[in-house]
mmCIF file of C-alpha atoms and ligand atoms in Angstrom:
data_model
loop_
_atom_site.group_PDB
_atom_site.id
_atom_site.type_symbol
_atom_site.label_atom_id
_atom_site.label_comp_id
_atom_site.label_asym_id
_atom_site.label_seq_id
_atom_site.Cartn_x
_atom_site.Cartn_y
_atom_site.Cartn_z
ATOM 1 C CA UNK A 79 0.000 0.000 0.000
ATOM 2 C CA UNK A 80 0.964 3.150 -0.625
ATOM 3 C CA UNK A 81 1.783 4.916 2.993
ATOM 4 C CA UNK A 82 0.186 8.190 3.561
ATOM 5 C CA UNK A 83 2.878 9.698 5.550
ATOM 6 C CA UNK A 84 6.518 9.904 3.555
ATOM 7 C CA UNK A 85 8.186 10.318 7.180
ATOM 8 C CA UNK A 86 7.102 7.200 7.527
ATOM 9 C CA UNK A 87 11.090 5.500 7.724
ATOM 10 C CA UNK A 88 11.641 1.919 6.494
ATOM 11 C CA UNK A 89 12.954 0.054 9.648
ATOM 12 C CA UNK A 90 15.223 -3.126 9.620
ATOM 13 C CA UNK A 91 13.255 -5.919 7.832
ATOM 14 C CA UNK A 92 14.396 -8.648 10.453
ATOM 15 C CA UNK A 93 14.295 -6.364 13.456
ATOM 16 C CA UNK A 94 11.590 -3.778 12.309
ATOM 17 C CA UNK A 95 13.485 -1.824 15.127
ATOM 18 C CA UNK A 96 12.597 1.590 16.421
ATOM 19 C CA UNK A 97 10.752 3.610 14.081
ATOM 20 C CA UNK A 98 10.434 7.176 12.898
ATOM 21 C CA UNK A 99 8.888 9.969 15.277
ATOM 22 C CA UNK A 100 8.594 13.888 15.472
ATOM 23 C CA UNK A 101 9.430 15.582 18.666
ATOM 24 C CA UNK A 102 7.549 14.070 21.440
ATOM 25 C CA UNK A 103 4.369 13.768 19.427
ATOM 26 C CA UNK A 104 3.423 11.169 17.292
ATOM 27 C CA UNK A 105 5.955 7.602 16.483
ATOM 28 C CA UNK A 106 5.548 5.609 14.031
ATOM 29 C CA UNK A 107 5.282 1.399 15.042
ATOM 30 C CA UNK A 108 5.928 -0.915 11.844
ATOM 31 C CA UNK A 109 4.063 -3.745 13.083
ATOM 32 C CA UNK A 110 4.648 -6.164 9.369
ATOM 33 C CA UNK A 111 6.118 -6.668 6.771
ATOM 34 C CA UNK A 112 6.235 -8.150 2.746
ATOM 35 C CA UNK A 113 2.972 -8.656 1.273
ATOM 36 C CA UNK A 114 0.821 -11.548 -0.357
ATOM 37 C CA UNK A 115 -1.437 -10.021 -2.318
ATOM 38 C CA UNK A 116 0.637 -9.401 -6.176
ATOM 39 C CA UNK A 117 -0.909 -6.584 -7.713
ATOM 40 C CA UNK A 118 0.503 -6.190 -11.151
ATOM 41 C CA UNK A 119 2.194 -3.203 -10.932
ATOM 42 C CA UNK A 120 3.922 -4.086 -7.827
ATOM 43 C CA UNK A 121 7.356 -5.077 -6.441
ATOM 44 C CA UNK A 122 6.586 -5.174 -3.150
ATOM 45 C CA UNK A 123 6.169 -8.722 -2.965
ATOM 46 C CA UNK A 124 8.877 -9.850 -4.717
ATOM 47 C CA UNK A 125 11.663 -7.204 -3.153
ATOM 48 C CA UNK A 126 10.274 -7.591 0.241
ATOM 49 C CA UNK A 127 9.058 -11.193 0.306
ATOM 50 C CA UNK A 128 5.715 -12.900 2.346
ATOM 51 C CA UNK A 129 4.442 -11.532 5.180
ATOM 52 C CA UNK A 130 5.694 -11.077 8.641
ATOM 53 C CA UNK A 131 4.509 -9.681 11.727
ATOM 54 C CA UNK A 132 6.346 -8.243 14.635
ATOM 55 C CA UNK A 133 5.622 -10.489 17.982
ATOM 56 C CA UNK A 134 3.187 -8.568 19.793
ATOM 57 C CA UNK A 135 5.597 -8.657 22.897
ATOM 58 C CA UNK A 136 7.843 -6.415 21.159
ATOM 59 C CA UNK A 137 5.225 -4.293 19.130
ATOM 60 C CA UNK A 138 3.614 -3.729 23.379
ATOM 61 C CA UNK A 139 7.140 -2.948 24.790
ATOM 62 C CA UNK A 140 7.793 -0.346 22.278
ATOM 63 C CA UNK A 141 4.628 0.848 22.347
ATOM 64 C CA UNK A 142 5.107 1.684 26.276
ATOM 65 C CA UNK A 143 8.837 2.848 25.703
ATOM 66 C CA UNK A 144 7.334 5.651 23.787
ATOM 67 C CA UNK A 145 4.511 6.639 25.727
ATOM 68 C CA UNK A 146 6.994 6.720 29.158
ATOM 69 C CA UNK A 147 9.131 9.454 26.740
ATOM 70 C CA UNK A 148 6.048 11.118 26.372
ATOM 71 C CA UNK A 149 4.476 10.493 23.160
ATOM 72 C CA UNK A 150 0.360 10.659 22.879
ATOM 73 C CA UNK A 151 -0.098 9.347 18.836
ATOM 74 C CA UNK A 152 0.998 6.051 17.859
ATOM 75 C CA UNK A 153 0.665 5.401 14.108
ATOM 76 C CA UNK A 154 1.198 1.715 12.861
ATOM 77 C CA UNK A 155 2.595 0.830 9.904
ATOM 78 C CA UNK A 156 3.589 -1.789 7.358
ATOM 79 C CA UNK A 157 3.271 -2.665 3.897
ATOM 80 C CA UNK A 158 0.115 -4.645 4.200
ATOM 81 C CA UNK A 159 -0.842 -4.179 7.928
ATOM 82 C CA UNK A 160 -4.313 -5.564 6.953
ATOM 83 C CA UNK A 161 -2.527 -9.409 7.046
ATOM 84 C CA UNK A 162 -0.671 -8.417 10.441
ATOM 85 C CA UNK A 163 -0.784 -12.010 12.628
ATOM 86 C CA UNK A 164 -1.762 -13.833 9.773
ATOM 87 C CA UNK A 165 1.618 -15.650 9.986
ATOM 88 C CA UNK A 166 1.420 -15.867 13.881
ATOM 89 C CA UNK A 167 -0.906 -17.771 15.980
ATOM 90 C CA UNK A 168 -4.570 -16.203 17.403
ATOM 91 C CA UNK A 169 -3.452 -12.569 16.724
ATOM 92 C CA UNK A 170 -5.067 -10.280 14.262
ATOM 93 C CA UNK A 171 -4.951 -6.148 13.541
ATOM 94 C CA UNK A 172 -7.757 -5.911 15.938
ATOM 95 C CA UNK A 173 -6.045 -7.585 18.634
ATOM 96 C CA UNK A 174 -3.052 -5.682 18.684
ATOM 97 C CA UNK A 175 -5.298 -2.204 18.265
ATOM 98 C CA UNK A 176 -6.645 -3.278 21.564
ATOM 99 C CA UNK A 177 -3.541 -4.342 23.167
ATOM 100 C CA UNK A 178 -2.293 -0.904 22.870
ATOM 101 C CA UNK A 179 -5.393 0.751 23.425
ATOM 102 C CA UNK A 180 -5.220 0.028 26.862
ATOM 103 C CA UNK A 181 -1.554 1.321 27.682
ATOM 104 C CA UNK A 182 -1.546 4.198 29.491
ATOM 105 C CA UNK A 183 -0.290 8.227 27.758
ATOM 106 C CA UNK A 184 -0.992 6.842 24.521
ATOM 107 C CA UNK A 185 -4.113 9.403 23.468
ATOM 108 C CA UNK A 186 -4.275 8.512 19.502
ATOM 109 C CA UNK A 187 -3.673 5.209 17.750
ATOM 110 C CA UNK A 188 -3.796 6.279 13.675
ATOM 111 C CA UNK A 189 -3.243 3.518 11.307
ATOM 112 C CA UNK A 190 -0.984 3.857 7.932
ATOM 113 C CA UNK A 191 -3.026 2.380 5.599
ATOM 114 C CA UNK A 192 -5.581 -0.259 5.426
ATOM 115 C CA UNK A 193 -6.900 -3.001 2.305
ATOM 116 C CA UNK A 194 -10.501 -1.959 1.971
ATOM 117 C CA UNK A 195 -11.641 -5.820 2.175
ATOM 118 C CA UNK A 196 -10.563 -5.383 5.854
ATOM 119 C CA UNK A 197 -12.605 -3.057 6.661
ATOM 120 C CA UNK A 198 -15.956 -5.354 7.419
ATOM 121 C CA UNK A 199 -19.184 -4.426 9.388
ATOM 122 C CA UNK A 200 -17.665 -6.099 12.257
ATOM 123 C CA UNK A 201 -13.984 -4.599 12.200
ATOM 124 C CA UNK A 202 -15.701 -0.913 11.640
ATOM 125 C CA UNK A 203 -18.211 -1.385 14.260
ATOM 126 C CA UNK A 204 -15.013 -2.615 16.577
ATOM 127 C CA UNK A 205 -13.024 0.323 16.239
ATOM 128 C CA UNK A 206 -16.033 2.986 16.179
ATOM 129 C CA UNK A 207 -16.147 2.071 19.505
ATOM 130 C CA UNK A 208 -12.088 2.588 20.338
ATOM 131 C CA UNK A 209 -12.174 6.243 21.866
ATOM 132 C CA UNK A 210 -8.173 6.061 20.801
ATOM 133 C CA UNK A 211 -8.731 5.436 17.251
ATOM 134 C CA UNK A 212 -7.767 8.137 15.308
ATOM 135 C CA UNK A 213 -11.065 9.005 13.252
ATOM 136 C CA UNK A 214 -8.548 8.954 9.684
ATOM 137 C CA UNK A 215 -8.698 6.118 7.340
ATOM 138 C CA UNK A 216 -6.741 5.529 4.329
ATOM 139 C CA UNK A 217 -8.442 3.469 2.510
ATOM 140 C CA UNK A 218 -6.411 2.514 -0.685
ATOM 141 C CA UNK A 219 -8.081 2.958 -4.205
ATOM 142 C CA UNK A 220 -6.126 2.573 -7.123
ATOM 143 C CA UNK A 221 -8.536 2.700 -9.831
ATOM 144 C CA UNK A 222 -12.125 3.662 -9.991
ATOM 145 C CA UNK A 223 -13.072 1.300 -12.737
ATOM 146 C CA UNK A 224 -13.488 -2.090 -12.518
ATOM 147 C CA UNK A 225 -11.661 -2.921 -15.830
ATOM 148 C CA UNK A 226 -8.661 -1.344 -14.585
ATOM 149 C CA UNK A 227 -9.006 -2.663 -10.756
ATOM 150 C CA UNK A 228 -9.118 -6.059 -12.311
ATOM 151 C CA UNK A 229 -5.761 -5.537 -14.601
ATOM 152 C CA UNK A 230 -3.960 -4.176 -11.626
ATOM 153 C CA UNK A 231 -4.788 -7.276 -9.561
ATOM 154 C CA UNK A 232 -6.673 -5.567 -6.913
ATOM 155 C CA UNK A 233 -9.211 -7.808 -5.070
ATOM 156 C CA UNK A 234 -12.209 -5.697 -4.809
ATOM 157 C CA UNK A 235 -14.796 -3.747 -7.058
ATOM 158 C CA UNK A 236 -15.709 -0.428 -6.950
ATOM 159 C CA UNK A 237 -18.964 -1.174 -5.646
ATOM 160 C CA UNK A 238 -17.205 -3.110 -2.786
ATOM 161 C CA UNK A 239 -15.505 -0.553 -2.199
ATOM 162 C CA UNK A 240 -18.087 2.123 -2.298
ATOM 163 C CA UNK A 241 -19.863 -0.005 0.795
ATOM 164 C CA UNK A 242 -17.003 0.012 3.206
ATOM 165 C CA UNK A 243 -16.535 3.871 2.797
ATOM 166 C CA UNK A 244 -20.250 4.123 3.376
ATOM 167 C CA UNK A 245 -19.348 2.013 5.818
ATOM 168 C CA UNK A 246 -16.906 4.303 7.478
ATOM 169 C CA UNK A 247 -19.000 7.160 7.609
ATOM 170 C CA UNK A 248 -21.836 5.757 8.405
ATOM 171 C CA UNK A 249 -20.583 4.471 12.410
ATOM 172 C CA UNK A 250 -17.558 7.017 12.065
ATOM 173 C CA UNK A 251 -18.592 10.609 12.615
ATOM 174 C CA UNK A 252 -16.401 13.261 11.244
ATOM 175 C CA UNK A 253 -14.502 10.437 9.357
ATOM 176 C CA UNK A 254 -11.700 11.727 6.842
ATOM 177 C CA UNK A 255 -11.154 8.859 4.134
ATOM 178 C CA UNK A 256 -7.872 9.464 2.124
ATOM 179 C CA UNK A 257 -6.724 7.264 -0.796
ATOM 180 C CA UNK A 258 -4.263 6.612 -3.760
ATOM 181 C CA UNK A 259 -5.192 6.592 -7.113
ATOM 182 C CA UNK A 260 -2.913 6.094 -10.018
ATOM 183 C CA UNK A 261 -3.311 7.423 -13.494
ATOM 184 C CA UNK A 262 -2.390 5.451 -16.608
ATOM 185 C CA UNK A 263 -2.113 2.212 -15.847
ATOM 186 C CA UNK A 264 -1.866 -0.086 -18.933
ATOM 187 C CA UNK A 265 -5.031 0.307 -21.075
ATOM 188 C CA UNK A 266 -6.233 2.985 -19.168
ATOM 189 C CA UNK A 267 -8.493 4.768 -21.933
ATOM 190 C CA UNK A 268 -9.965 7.859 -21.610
ATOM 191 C CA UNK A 269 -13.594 6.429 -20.854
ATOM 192 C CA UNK A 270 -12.190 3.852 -17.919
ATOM 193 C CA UNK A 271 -10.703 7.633 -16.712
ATOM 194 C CA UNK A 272 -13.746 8.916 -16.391
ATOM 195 C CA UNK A 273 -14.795 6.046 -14.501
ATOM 196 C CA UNK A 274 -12.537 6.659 -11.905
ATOM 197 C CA UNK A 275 -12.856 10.263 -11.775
ATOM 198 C CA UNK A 276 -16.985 10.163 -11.529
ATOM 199 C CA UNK A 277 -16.352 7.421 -8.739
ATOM 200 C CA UNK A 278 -13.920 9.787 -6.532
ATOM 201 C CA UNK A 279 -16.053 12.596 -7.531
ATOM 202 C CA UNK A 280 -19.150 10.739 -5.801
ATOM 203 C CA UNK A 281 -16.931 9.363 -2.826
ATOM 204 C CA UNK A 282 -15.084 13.060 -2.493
ATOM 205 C CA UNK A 283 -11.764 11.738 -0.028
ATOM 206 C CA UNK A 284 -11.058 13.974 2.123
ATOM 207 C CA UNK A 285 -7.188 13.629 0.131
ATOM 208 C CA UNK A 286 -6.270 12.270 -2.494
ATOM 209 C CA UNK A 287 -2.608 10.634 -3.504
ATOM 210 C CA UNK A 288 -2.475 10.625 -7.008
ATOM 211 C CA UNK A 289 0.230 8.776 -8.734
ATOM 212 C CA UNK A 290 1.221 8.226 -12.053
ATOM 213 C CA UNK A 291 1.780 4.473 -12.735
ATOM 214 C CA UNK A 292 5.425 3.630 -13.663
ATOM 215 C CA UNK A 293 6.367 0.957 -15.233
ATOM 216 C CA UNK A 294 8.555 -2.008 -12.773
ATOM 217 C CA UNK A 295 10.799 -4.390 -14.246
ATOM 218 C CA UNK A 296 9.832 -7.790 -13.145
ATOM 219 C CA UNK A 297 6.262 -6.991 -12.494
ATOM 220 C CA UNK A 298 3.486 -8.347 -15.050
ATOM 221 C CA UNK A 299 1.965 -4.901 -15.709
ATOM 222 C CA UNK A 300 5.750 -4.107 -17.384
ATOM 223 C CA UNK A 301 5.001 -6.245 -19.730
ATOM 224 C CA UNK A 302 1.081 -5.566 -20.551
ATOM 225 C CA UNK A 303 -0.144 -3.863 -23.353
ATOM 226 C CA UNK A 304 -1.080 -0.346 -24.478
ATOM 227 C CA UNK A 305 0.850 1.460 -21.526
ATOM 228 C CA UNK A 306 -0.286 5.190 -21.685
ATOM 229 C CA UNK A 307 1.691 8.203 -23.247
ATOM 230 C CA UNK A 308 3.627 10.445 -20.048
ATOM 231 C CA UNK A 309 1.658 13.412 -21.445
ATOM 232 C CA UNK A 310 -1.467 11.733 -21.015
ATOM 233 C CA UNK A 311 -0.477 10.644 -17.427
ATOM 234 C CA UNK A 312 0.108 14.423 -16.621
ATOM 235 C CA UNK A 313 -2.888 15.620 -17.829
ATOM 236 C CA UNK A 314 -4.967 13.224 -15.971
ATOM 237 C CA UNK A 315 -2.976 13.554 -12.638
ATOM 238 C CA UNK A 316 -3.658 17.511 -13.210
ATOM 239 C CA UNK A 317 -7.788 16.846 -13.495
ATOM 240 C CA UNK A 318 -7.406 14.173 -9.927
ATOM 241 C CA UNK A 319 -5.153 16.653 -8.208
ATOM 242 C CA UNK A 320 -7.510 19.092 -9.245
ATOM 243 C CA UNK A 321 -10.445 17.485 -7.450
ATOM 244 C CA UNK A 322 -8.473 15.973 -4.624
ATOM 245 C CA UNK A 323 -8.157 19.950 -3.278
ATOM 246 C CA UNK A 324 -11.582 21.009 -3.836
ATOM 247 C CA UNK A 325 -12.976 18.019 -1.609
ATOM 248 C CA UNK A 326 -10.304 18.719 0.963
ATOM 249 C CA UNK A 327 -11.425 22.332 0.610
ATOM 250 C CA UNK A 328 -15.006 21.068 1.361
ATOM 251 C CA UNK A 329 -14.072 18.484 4.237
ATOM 252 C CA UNK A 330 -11.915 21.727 6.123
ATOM 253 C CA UNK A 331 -15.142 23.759 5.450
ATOM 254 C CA UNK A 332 -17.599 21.750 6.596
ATOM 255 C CA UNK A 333 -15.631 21.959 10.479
ATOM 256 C CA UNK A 334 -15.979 25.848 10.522
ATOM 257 C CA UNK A 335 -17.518 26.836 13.589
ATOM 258 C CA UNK A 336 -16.919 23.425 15.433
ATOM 259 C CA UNK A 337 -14.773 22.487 17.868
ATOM 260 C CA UNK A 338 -11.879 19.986 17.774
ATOM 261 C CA UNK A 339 -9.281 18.460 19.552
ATOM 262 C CA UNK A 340 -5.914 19.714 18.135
ATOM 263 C CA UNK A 341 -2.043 17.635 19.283
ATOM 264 C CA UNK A 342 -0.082 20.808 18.957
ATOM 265 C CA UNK A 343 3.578 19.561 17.142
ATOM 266 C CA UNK A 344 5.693 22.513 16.098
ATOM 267 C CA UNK A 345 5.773 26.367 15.186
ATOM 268 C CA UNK A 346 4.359 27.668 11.246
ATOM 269 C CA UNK A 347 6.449 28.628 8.654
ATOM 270 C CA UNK A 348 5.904 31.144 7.655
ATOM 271 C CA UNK A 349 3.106 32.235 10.002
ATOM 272 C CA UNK A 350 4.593 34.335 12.913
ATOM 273 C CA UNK A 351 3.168 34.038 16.414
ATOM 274 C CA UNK A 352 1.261 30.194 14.873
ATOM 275 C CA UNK A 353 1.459 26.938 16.096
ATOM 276 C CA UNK A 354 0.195 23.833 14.119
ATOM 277 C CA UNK A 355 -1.197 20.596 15.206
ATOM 278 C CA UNK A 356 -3.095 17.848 13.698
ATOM 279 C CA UNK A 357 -6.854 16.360 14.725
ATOM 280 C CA UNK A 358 -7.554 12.966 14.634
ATOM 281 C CA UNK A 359 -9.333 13.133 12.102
ATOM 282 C CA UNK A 360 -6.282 14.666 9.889
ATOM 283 C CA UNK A 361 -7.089 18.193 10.002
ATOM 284 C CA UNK A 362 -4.308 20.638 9.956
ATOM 285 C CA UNK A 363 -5.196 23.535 12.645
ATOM 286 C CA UNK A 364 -3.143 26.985 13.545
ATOM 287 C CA UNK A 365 -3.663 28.893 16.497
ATOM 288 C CA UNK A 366 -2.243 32.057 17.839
ATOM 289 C CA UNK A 367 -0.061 30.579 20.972
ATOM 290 C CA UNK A 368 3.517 29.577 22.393
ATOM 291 C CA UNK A 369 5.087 27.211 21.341
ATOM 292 C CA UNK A 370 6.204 26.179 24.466
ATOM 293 C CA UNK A 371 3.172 26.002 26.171
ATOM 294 C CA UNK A 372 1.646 23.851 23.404
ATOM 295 C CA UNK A 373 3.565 20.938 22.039
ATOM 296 C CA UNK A 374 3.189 18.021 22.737
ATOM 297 C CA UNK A 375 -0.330 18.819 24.048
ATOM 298 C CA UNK A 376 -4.079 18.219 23.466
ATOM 299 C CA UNK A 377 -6.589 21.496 23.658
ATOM 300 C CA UNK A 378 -9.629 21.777 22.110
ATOM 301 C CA UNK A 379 -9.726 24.189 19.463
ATOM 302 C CA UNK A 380 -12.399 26.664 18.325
ATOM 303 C CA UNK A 381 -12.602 26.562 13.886
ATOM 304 C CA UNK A 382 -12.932 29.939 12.675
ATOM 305 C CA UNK A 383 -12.252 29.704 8.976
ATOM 306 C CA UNK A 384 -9.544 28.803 6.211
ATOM 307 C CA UNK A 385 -6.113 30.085 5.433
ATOM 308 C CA UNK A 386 -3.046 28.809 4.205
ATOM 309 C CA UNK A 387 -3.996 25.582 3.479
ATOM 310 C CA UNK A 388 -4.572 25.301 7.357
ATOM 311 C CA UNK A 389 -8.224 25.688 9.703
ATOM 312 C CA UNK A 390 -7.606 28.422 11.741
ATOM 313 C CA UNK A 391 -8.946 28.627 14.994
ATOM 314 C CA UNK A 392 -9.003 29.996 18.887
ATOM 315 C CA UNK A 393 -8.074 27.524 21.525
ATOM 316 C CA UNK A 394 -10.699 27.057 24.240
ATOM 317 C CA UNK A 395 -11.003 27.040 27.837
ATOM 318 C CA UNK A 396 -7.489 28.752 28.412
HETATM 319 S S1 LIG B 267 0.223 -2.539 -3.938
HETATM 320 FE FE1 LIG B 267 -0.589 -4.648 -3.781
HETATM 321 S S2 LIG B 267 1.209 -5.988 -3.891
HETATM 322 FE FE2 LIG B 267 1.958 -3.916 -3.478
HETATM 323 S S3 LIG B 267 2.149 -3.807 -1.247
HETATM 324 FE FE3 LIG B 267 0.099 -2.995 -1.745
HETATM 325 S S4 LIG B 267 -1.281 -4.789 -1.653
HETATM 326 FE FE4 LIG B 267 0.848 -5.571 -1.725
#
């Protein structure tokens, strides 16, 4: 999958040892490895091999490590952290959620990315209920065409995938769904284009990832048929991009005059006197403050309105 985050670091593949983190706020757990699944365009599986999951022990330890330095978001990641424990015994992504659910400073528990044929009525209902869970789910895409989903190897249909984000926001409130989608895959004409974009127009992701396929040596898509010219590529990316920022524009909007809870992380560029933090639900906020008095910390933050790219609001209560 792709990962959402690119400070997301690539640990040790035997250890998976200590992973990425910003100051004191959020650290990033690789829970698995390698992949099963062979999507055509892929490499993954071959460069990385089958899946394996950290032992839980170790995935716990670390876990508590990081909340004793201080840390309130965990985010866990892998390249397929859907299949994590499906090469151990009785353990499954759920499990583990739980497990560190119940240690103690840890405030948010965001996951990286997730296979959208995980995401069942029972898994959804599950988490809904996990006050940690970090109301953000990155729900891979690819294609919004069936045609196109099938060449690539993915294991789901659009209208599959259509329930589970229905899914999502039906026992989620205030869910943000962000996804990848790559342009001009093999055979990709213009109509299975407009497939895709009518689908993520309907679905309107909070974010979008857009990609433009490139070809891998040693995949099977290298080798298919009709691959798509790089200007074509471009131009498509341009019309998803395009979209991707007028549905986050519409996601930010619909939080004016709301109030959320804000993990304060570090200072704005270019914004004297502001200080930035992230919701759970993958909103980037700016407040008037001190830096000092706010990292690291949770406050619940007043939306006013837009700038910048960022919701701007008045922190509440202090
Ligand atoms: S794109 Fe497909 S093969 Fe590659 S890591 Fe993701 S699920 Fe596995």
């Amino acid at each position: 999958q792709g990962e959402w985050s690119s400070d997301v670091c690539s640990s040790d593949l035997e250890e998976f040892g200590v992973t990425a983190y910003t100051e004191r706020t959020r650290a990033y757990i690789k829970i698995q490895d390698g992949c099963n699944q062979y999507c055509t365009y892929c490499i993954i599986p071959y460069a990385r091999g089958p899946v394996r999951s950290r032992d839980p022990k170790k995935v716990l330890d670390e876990v508590k490590r990081f909340a004793d330095s201080g840390y309130k978001e965990i985010v866990l990641t892998g390249i397929h952290i859907a299949s994590y424990g499906k090469d151990l015994k009785n353990i499954g992504l759920l499990d583990i959620i739980k497990m560190i659910h119940e240690i103690d400073g840890i405030k948010r528990i965001r996951l990286s990315s997730i296979e959208p044929t995980f995401l069942t009525e029972e898994f959804v209902k599950e988490i809904a209920n996990l006050p940690k869970m970090c109301r953000h789910y990155h729900v891979s895409l690819q294609s919004g065409c069936d045609e196109t989903l099938k060449r690539m190897g993915r294991r789901y249909t659009t209208k599959e995938y259509k329930s589970v984000i229905d899914r999502l926001r039906e026992y989620i409130k205030d869910v943000a769904i962000t996804t990848d989608v790559m342009v001009g895959f093999p055979g990709e004409t213009e109509e299975e284009f407009l497939k895709t974009y009518k689908f993520v127009e309907e679905i309107c992701f909070s974010k979008m990832h857009v990609f433009k396929y490139s070809r891998r040596k040693g995949t099977r898509a290298y080798n298919f048929p009709n691959q798509v010219a790089n200007h074509i590529k471009e131009d498509r990316s341009k019309k998803l991009i395009e979209l991707s920022n007028r549905c986050e524009y519409k996601f930010m909007e619909s939080f004016i005059g709301k109030t959320l809870e804000v993990l304060f992380e570090q200072p704005v560029k270019n914004m004297e006197g502001y200080v930035e933090g992230l919701t759970d639900n993958y909103l980037s906020i700016a407040v008037k403050g001190d830096i000092k008095l706010l990292r690291n910390e949770i406050f619940p933050v007043k939306i006013k309105e837009i700038k910048d790219n960022f919701l701007i609001g008045e922190i509440e209560g202090i």
